[in-house]
CSV table of C-alpha atoms and ligand atoms in Angstrom, one decimal:
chain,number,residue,atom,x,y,z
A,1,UNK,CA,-68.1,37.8,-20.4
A,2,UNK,CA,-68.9,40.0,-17.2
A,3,UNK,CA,-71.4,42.5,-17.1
A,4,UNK,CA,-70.6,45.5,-17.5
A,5,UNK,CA,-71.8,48.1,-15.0
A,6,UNK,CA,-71.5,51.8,-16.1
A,7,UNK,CA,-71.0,54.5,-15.3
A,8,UNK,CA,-70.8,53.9,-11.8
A,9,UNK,CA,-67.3,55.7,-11.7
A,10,UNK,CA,-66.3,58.4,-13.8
A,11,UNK,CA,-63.7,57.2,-15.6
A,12,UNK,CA,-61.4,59.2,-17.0
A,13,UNK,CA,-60.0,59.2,-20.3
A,14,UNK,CA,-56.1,59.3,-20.2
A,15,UNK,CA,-55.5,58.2,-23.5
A,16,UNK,CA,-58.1,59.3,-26.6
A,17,UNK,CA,-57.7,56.8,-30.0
A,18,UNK,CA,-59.0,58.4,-33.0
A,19,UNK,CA,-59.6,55.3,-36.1
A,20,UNK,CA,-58.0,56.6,-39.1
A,21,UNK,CA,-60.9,57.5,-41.5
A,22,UNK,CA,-59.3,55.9,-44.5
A,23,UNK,CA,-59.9,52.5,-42.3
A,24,UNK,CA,-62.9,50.0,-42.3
A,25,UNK,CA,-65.6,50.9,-39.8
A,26,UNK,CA,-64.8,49.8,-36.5
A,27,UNK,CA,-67.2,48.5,-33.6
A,28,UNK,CA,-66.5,48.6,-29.9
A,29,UNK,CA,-67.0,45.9,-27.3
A,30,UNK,CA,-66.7,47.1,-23.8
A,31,UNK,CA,-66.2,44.4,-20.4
A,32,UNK,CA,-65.2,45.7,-16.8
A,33,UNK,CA,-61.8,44.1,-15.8
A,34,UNK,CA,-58.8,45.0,-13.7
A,35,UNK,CA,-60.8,47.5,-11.8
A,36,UNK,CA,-61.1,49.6,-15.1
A,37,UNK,CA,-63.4,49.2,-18.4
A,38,UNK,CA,-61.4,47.4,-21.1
A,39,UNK,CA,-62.6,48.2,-24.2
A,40,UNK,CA,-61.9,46.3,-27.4
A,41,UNK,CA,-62.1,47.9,-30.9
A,42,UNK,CA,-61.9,46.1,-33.9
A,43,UNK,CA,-63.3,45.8,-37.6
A,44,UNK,CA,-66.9,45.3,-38.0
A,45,UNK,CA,-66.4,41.8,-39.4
A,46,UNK,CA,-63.7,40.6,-36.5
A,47,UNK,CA,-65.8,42.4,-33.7
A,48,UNK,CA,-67.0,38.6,-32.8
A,49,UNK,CA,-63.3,38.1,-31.4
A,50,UNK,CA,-63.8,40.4,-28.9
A,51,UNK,CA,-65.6,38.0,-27.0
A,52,UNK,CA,-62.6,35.6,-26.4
A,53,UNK,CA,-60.1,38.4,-25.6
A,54,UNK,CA,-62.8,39.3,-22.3
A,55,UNK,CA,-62.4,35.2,-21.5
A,56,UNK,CA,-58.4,36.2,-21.6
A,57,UNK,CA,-58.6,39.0,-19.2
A,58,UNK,CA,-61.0,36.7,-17.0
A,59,UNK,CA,-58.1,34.5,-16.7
A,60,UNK,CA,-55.5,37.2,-16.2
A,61,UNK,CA,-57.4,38.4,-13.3
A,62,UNK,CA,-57.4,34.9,-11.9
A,63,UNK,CA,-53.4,35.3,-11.7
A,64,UNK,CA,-53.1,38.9,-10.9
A,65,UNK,CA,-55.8,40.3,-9.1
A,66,UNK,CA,-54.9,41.0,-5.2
A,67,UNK,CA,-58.6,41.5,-4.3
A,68,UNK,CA,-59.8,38.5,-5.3
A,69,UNK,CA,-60.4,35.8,-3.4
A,70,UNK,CA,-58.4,32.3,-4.5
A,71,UNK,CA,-57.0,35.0,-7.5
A,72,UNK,CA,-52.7,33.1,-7.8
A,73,UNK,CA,-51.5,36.5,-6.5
A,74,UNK,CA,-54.5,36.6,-3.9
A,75,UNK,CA,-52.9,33.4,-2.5
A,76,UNK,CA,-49.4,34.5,-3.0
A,77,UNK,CA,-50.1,37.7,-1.0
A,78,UNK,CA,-51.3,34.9,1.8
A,79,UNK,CA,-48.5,32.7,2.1
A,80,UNK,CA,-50.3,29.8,0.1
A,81,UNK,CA,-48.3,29.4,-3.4
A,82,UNK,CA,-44.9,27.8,-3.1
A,83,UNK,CA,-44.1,27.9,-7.0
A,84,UNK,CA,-45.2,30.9,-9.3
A,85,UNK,CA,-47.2,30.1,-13.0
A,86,UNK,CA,-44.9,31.4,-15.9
A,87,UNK,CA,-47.4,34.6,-16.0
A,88,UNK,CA,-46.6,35.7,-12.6
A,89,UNK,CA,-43.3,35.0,-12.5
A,90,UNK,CA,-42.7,36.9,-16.3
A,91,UNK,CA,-44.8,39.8,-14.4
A,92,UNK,CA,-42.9,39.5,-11.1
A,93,UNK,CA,-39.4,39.4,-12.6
A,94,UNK,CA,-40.5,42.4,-15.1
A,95,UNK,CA,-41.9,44.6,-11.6
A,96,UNK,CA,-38.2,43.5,-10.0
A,97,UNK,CA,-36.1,44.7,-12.9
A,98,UNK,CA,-37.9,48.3,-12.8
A,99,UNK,CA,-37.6,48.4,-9.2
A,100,UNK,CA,-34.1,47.8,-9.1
A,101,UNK,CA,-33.5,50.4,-12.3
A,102,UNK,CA,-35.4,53.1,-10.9
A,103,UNK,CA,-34.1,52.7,-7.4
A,104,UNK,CA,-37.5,51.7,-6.2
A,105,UNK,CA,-39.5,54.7,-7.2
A,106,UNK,CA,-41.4,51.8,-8.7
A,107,UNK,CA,-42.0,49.2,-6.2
A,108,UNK,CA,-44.6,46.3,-6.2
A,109,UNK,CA,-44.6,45.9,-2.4
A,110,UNK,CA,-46.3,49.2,-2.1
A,111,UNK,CA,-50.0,47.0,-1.2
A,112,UNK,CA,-49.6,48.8,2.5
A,113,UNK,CA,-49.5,52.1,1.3
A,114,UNK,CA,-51.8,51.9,-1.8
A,115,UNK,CA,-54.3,50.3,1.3
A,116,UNK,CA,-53.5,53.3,3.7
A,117,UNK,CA,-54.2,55.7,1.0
A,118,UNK,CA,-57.1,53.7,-1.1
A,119,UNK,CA,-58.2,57.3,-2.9
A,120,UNK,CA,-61.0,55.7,-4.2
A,121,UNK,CA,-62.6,55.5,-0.7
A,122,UNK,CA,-60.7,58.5,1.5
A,123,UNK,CA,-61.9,61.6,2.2
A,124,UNK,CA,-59.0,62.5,4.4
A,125,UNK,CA,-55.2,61.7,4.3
A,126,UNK,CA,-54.1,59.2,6.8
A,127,UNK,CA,-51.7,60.5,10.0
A,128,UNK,CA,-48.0,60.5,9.9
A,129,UNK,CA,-47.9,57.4,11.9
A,130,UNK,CA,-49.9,55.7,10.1
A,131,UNK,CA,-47.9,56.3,6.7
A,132,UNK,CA,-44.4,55.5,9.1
A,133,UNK,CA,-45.9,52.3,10.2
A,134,UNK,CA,-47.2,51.4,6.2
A,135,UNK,CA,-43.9,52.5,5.2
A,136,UNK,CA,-41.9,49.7,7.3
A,137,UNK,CA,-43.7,46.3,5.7
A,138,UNK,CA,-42.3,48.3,2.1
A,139,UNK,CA,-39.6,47.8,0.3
A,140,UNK,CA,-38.7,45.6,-2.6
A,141,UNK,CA,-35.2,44.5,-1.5
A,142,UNK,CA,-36.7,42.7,1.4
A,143,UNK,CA,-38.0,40.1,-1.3
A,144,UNK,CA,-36.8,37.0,-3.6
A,145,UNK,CA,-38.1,35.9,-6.7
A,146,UNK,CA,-35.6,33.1,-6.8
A,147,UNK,CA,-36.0,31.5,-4.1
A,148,UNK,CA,-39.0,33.0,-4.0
A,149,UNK,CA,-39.6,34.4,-0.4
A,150,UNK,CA,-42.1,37.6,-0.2
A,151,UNK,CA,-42.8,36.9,3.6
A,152,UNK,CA,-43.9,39.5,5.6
A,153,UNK,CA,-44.5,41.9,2.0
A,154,UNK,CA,-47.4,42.1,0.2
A,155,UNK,CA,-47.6,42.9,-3.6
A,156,UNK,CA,-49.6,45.4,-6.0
A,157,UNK,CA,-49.2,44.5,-9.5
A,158,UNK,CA,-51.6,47.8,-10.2
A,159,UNK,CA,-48.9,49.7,-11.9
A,160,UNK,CA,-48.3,47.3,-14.3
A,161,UNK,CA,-50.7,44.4,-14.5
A,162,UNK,CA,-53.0,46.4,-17.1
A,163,UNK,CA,-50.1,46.4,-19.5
A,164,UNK,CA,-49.7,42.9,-18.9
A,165,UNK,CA,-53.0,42.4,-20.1
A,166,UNK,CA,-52.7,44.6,-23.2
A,167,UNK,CA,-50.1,42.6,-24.4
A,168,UNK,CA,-51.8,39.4,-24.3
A,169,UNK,CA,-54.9,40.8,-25.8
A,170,UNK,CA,-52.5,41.8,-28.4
A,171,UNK,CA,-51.1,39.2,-28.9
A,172,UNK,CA,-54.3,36.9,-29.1
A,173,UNK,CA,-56.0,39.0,-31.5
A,174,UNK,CA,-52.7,38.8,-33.9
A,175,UNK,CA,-53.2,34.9,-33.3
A,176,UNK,CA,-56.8,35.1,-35.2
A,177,UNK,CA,-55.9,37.1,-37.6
A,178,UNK,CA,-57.1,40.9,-36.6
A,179,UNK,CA,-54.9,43.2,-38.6
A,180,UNK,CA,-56.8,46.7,-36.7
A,181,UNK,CA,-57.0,46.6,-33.0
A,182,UNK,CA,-57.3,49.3,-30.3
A,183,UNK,CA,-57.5,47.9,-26.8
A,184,UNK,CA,-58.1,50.2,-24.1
A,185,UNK,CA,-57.5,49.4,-20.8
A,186,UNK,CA,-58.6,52.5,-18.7
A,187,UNK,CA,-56.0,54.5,-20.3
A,188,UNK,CA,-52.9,51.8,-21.6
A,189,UNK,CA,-53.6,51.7,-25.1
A,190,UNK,CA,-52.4,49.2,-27.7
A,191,UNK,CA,-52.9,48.8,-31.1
A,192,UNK,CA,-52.7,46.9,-34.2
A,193,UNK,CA,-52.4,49.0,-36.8
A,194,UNK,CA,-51.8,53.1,-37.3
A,195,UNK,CA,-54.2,55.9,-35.2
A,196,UNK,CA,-54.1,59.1,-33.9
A,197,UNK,CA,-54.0,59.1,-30.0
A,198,UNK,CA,-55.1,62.4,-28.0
A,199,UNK,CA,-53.4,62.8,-24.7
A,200,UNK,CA,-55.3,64.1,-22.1
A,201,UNK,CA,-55.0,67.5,-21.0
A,202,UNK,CA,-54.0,66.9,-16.8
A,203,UNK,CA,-55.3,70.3,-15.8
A,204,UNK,CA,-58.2,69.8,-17.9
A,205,UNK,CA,-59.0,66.1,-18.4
A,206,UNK,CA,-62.5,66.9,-20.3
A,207,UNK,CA,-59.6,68.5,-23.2
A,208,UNK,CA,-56.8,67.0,-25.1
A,209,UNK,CA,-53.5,68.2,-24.4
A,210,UNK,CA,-51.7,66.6,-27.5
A,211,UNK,CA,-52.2,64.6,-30.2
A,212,UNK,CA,-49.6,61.5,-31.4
A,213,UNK,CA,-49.5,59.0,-34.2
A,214,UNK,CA,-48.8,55.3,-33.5
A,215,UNK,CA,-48.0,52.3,-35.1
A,216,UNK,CA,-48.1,48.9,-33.7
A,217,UNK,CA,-47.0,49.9,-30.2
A,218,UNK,CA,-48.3,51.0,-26.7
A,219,UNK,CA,-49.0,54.0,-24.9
A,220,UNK,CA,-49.9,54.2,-21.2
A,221,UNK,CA,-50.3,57.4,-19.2
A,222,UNK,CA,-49.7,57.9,-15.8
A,223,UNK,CA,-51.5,61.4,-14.2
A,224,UNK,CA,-52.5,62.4,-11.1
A,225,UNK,CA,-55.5,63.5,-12.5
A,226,UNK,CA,-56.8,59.7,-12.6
A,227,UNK,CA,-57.8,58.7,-9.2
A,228,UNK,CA,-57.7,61.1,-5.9
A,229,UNK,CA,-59.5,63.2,-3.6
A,230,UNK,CA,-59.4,66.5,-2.2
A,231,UNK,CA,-58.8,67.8,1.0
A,232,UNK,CA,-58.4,71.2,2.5
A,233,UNK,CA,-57.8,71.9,-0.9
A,234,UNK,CA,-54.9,69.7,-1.9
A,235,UNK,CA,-55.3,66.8,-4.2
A,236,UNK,CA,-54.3,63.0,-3.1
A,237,UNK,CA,-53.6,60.8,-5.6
A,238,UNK,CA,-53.0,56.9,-6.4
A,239,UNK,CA,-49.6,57.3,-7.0
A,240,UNK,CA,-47.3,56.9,-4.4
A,241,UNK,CA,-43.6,57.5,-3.8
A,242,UNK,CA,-42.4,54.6,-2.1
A,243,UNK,CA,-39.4,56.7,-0.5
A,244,UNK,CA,-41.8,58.9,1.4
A,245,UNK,CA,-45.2,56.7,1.9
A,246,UNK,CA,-47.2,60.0,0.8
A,247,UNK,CA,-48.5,60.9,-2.6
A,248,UNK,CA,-45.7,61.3,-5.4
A,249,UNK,CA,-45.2,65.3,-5.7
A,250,UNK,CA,-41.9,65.3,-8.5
A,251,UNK,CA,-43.3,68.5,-10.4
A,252,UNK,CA,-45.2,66.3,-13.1
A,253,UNK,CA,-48.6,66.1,-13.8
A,254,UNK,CA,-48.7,63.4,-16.2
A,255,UNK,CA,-46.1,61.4,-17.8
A,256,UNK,CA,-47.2,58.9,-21.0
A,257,UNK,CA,-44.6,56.2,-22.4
A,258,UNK,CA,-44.9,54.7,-25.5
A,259,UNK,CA,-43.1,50.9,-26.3
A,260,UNK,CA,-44.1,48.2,-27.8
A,261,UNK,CA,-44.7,46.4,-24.6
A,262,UNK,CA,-47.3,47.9,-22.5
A,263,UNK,CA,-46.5,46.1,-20.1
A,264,UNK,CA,-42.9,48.2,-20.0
A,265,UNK,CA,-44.5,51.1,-20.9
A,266,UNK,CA,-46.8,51.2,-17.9
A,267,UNK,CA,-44.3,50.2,-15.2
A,268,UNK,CA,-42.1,52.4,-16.4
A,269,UNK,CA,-44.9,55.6,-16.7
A,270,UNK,CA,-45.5,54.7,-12.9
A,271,UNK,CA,-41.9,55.3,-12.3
A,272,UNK,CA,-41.2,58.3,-14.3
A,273,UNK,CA,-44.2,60.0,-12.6
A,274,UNK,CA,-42.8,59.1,-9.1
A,275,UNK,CA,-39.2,60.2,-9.6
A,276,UNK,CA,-39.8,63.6,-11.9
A,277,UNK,CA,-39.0,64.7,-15.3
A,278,UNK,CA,-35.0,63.9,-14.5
A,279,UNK,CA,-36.7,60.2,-14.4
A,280,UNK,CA,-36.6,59.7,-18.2
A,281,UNK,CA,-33.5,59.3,-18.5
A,282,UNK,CA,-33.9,55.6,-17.0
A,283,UNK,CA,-36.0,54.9,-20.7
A,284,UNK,CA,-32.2,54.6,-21.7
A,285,UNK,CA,-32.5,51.0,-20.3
A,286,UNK,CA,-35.0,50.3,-22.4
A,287,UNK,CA,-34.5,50.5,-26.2
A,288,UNK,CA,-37.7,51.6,-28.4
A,289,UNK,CA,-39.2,53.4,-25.7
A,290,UNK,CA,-39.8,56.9,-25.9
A,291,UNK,CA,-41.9,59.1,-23.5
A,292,UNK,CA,-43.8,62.7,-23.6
A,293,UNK,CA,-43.7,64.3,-19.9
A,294,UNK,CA,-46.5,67.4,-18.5
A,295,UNK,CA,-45.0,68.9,-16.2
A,296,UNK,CA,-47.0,70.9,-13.0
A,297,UNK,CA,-46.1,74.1,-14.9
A,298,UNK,CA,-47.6,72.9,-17.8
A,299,UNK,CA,-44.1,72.4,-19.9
A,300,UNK,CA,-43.3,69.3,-22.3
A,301,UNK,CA,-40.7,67.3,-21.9
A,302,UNK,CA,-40.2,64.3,-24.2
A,303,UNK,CA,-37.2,62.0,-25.6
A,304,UNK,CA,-35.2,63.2,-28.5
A,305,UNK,CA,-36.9,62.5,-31.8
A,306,UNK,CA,-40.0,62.6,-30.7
A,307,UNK,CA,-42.0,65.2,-32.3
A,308,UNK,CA,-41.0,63.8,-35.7
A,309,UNK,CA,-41.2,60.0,-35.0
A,310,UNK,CA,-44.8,60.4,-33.8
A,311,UNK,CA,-45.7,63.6,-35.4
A,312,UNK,CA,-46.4,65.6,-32.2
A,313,UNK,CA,-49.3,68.1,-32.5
A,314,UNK,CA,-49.8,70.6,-29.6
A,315,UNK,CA,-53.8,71.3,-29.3
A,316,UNK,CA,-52.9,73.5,-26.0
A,317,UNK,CA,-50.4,76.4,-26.5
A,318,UNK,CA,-49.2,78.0,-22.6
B,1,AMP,P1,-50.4,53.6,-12.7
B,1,AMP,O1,-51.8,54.2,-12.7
B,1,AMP,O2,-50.1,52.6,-13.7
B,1,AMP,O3,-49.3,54.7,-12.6
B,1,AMP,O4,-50.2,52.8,-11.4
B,1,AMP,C1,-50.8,53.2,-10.1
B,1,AMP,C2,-51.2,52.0,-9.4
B,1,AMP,O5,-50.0,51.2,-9.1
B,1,AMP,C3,-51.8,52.4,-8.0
B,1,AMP,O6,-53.2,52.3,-8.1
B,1,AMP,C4,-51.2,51.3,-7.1
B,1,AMP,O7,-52.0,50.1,-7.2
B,1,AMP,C5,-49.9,51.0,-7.7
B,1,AMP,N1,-48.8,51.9,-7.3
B,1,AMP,C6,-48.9,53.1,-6.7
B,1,AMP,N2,-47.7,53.6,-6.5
B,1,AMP,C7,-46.8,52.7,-7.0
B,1,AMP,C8,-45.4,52.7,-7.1
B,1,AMP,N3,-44.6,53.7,-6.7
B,1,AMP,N4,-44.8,51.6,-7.6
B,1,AMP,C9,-45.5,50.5,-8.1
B,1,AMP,N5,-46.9,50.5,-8.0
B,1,AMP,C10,-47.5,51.6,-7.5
B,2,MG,MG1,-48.3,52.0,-14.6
């Protein structure tokens, strides 16, 4: 397992899991993977598993890291693989299908502009020029998957590798036998088993916004509250809107999607939060997912059913 440095970052909660209180006491286990602190819940007497689901993510971030060195998408991004492993290409052909749905709001060849903009180091947004000249090596239709040709592009898998993750964790645990589980990967949540989740309050991330039950399923938040700086007081943040190079500015401030796939559920909050609250209708694609919507004005906006399918408590009243 790696060690664990923290807090070096603020990290901000997106997603809040409350353990029922009619459950067994659970323990935490916490590793720093995927850029973000992965933390593992589980029973008291299955917390020893913890320590193989930190060798998992290990693994995953030997496929689908692009920062590190030798990493399979590291090498991809360099012109060195010739034939994808059935991880990447599951992850690749999953990226491909949301980019084409949602018209490339989400797009995995966004590496140029996520670089330009790298919040976590700016203090000041790059020129015009600079975004125009980004903006031309983007673009997901330039690429193939099969035959697989990305020359000339670079990929980000940041938008949805984390959920990639979850799911394996998940499914791992099942494998040896955890019936409770709450992973937490910065924010993309999955669980075994039934809890109460508190969605951050975007205007107000120290405060819950709402509170959700789930059941054997995933929920991942996408907010521009999570990474950005400030300049001449407007905020820049990680999410970008392929269409324009510049930060996505569709009127929401955070946009959480529940599925049983994390993996779906984060490409597709990435999405929704680029192309605005009319962007949910593009969950019809995808059966079982629902989604709960914040908008800049503060307004909810969710899919139908969904105050009674996951008994939707509002903690902040406008
Ligand atoms: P998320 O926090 O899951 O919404 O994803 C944001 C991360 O995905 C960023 O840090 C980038 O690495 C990458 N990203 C940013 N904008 C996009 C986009 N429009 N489509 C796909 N990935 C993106
Ligand atoms: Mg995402």
């Amino acid at each position: 397992m790696k060690k664990v440095f923290l807090p070096v970052i603020v990290f901000i909660l997106t997603l809040t899991v409350f353990a029922s209180c009619t459950k067994q006491p659970m323990e935490t286990k916490q590793g720093f993977f995927f850029d973000t602190v992965v933390s593992i819940s589980l029973d008291k007497k299955d917390i020893d598993k913890a320590e193989s689901t930190f060798a998992l993510c290990g693994e995953l971030e030997d496929i689908f890291s692009r920062t590190k060195e030798g990493s399979e998408l590291y090498r991809l991004n360099n012109g060195e693989v010739s034939s994808l492993s059935p991880k990447l290409s599951e992850v690749l052909g999953f990226a491909m299908n949301v980019s084409e749905i949602s018209d490339g709001a989400f797009d995995m060849t966004v590496a140029p502009l996520s670089d330009l903009w790298n919040v976590k180091e700016r203090t000041v947004p790059p020129t015009e020029e600079e975004i125009r000249d980004a903006l031309s090596g983007v673009g997901y239709k330039k690429i193939s998957l099969s035959p697989l040709n990305i020359q000339n592009s670079t990929i980000d898998l940041g938008g949805i590798a984390k959920g990639y993750a979850a799911d394996k964790i998940i499914e791992s645990l099942k494998k040896d036998g955890v019936e409770n589980a709450i992973v937490d990967l910065g924010g993309n949540v999955a669980l075994i088993g039934e809890y109460s989740i508190g969605i951050t309050d975007p205007f107000n991330p120290q405060n819950l916004y709402a509170k959700i039950k789930l059941k054997d399923k995933s929920a991942v938040t996408s907010g521009s509250y999570q990474r950005y700086f400030y300049y001449d007081g407007k905020r820049y943040h990680h999410i970008i809107d392929p269409r324009t190079g510049k930060c996505a500015d569709s009127g929401l401030a955070s946009v959480t999607v529940i599925s049983e796939s994390s993996m779906e559920a984060d490409a597709l909050s990435t999405a929704i939060f680029v192309l605005g609250k009319d962007g949910i209708s593009i969950l019809d694609k995808f059966p079982g997912t629902d989604a709960l919507l914040i908008t800049s004005d503060g307004d909810i906006i969710t899919t139908d059913g969904f105050e009674d399918k996951y008994s939707l408590e509002l903690l902040i009243l406008n």
